[in-house]
XYZ file of C-alpha atoms in Angstrom:
214
model
C -19.507 112.783 116.285
C -22.308 113.289 113.810
C -22.618 110.203 111.666
C -23.493 110.551 107.989
C -24.220 106.913 107.118
C -28.003 106.837 106.776
C -28.275 105.285 103.290
C -31.021 102.881 104.186
C -33.380 105.703 105.160
C -33.821 106.595 101.560
C -34.382 103.137 100.103
C -37.805 103.352 101.715
C -38.919 106.019 99.268
C -40.217 103.803 96.477
C -42.833 105.871 94.698
C -42.187 105.301 91.009
C -41.746 108.235 88.667
C -40.876 108.597 85.005
C -37.860 109.571 82.973
C -37.821 113.344 82.642
C -39.618 116.647 82.886
C -40.045 116.881 79.158
C -42.346 113.823 79.209
C -44.487 115.434 81.941
C -43.583 112.928 84.656
C -42.759 113.883 88.258
C -39.046 114.388 88.841
C -36.342 116.503 90.446
C -33.311 117.265 88.315
C -30.334 119.576 87.971
C -26.541 119.558 87.957
C -24.254 118.590 90.857
C -20.856 120.221 90.407
C -21.650 120.347 86.704
C -22.804 116.714 86.399
C -26.443 116.116 85.433
C -28.724 114.215 87.797
C -32.390 113.254 87.592
C -34.449 111.486 90.241
C -36.024 108.143 89.506
C -38.386 108.620 92.437
C -39.635 111.841 94.004
C -42.095 112.763 96.746
C -43.196 115.789 98.739
C -44.100 115.560 102.411
C -46.185 118.192 104.211
C -44.749 118.686 107.695
C -46.785 119.444 110.808
C -45.527 123.055 110.922
C -46.771 123.786 107.378
C -43.369 123.419 105.741
C -42.906 120.965 102.894
C -39.981 118.638 102.155
C -39.309 117.355 98.645
C -37.103 114.298 98.253
C -35.605 112.925 95.051
C -33.849 109.562 94.953
C -31.358 108.987 92.136
C -30.063 105.633 93.333
C -27.439 106.073 96.028
C -27.753 109.857 95.839
C -30.619 111.740 97.485
C -31.599 115.402 97.200
C -33.877 117.132 99.714
C -35.526 120.533 99.403
C -37.462 122.085 102.282
C -39.494 125.289 102.062
C -41.168 127.052 104.975
C -44.583 126.699 103.317
C -46.274 125.489 100.143
C -47.032 129.039 99.007
C -45.938 129.997 95.512
C -42.864 132.209 95.749
C -39.138 132.301 96.474
C -37.458 130.846 99.566
C -33.897 131.913 100.315
C -31.510 129.389 101.867
C -28.735 129.966 104.360
C -28.217 131.852 107.607
C -31.473 132.432 109.501
C -33.659 130.736 106.894
C -36.443 128.301 107.797
C -35.929 126.701 104.394
C -33.035 124.398 103.597
C -31.624 121.966 101.065
C -29.240 119.048 101.102
C -27.632 116.376 98.964
C -26.378 112.967 100.049
C -23.608 111.456 97.919
C -23.343 107.672 97.509
C -25.355 107.129 100.672
C -22.405 108.241 102.790
C -21.849 111.987 102.980
C -24.567 114.606 103.417
C -24.044 118.199 102.313
C -26.525 120.765 103.676
C -27.103 124.493 103.315
C -27.565 125.051 107.062
C -26.252 128.448 108.183
C -23.147 128.432 105.991
C -24.570 127.492 102.593
C -26.772 129.589 100.346
C -29.220 129.341 97.489
C -32.849 129.666 96.486
C -35.893 127.449 96.065
C -38.829 128.829 94.086
C -42.253 127.183 94.035
C -43.865 128.153 90.736
C -46.969 125.957 90.904
C -48.912 124.013 93.528
C -51.987 122.356 92.054
C -53.848 119.129 92.798
C -51.362 118.295 95.580
C -48.396 118.529 93.202
C -45.469 120.952 93.418
C -43.353 122.427 90.630
C -40.508 124.918 90.731
C -36.811 125.669 90.403
C -33.784 125.775 92.704
C -30.053 126.181 93.105
C -27.826 126.023 96.160
C -24.356 125.569 97.628
C -24.314 122.892 100.350
C -21.496 122.484 102.843
C -19.768 119.572 104.533
C -16.167 120.684 104.886
C -16.021 121.458 101.183
C -18.805 122.849 98.979
C -21.204 120.995 96.693
C -22.829 123.208 94.055
C -26.275 122.295 92.727
C -27.344 124.376 89.734
C -30.026 124.465 87.015
C -32.389 122.641 89.374
C -36.065 122.069 88.701
C -38.885 119.924 90.052
C -42.083 119.083 88.212
C -45.414 117.767 89.550
C -43.806 116.203 92.623
C -46.744 114.621 94.496
C -47.558 115.194 98.152
C -47.774 112.046 100.227
C -51.030 111.699 102.168
C -49.517 110.876 105.558
C -48.952 113.634 108.115
C -47.575 113.628 111.646
C -50.868 114.623 113.223
C -53.162 113.123 110.611
C -53.305 109.587 112.010
C -51.691 108.055 108.917
C -47.968 108.348 109.580
C -46.174 105.666 107.565
C -42.669 104.206 107.438
C -41.925 106.419 104.421
C -43.148 109.483 106.331
C -40.904 108.526 109.262
C -37.880 108.174 106.970
C -38.515 111.593 105.435
C -38.899 113.138 108.894
C -35.547 111.642 109.896
C -33.914 113.156 106.805
C -35.175 116.632 107.731
C -34.228 116.203 111.403
C -30.753 114.996 110.434
C -30.188 118.025 108.224
C -31.139 120.340 111.089
C -28.900 118.424 113.507
C -25.909 118.454 111.160
C -26.194 122.245 110.881
C -25.761 122.977 114.616
C -22.964 122.602 117.161
C -23.126 121.988 120.905
C -22.455 125.697 121.423
C -25.669 126.746 119.665
C -28.491 127.711 122.008
C -30.966 125.497 120.130
C -28.675 122.437 120.059
C -30.633 120.474 122.666
C -34.027 120.953 121.002
C -32.654 120.089 117.562
C -30.880 117.021 118.937
C -34.000 115.833 120.780
C -36.042 116.230 117.592
C -33.501 114.063 115.755
C -33.698 111.458 118.540
C -37.493 111.396 118.272
C -37.339 110.991 114.500
C -34.939 108.048 114.795
C -37.121 106.401 117.445
C -40.193 106.843 115.255
C -38.444 105.301 112.262
C -37.262 102.326 114.311
C -40.840 101.759 115.495
C -42.453 102.069 112.063
C -39.736 100.625 109.823
C -37.690 98.316 112.005
C -33.899 98.360 112.192
C -32.517 95.001 111.089
C -29.027 96.399 110.466
C -28.886 98.103 113.850
C -27.571 101.308 112.271
C -30.489 103.454 113.424
C -30.081 102.222 116.992
C -26.346 102.879 116.830
C -26.940 106.415 115.600
C -29.506 106.965 118.355
C -27.110 105.638 120.995
C -24.360 108.000 119.814
C -26.464 111.127 120.397
C -25.827 113.180 123.532
C -28.420 115.926 123.665
C -27.672 117.177 127.181
C -25.258 120.099 127.274
C -23.393 120.298 130.574
C-alpha cells in the first residue's frame, strides 16, 4: 500500500518568504477548492534532468509544481506529460495530477535564478482537488543539485517529494513501475542519510516498498 504520511519531509523547507505577491516577495498562491492559500515559504529546485520543481509550504499543506524545463512557456499536465503538480493536505493526503489529472503550468519569467508564472490543475487521490487562480512570483532556485557536489538535506527532501508523486501515479501493472519504485527507494535512502530519521517513518516507508514485480 502506498503510504501518504510524509509530513515531516516538508518541515525541512525553511527558506523564509514574505506575505504576498503584491509586496514583491517570493510566494506561491491560488485557490484550493475555492479556498485561498498562500505559501509562507517557497523554493525551486533544479533537477539533474533539467526539470525544475517548485515547492510552497503553507503550514501543514504543501504544493509542488514540476515543469520539464526552466524555459519560458506553457507545460500541460496529465497523461503522458513530463510535468506534474500535487498538493498535500494537512500533511496526510497527497493529491497528484499523474496520468488522470489535468492542468497547466506556465513559466512567464526566469531571471536571476528566480521563477515566476501561473498555474491551475485538478489533482486526484480517489476524489478530485481543484487548484485554480494559481501564481508564483520570484521563487528562488536553491543552489544544491544532485550532481553538483552540494546536495543538502533540503534538496533530498524535495527529491523525495518528486519521487513520491511519480510513485503514487503508477500501479504494479505499469511497465515503468519498477524504475519509478526504485527511484523512490533511492530518494528515501538519500533523505535518511542526509536528514536522519528520528521518527522512523522514512525507514518504515522504505521497508514497505516492494519494487520487484513477479
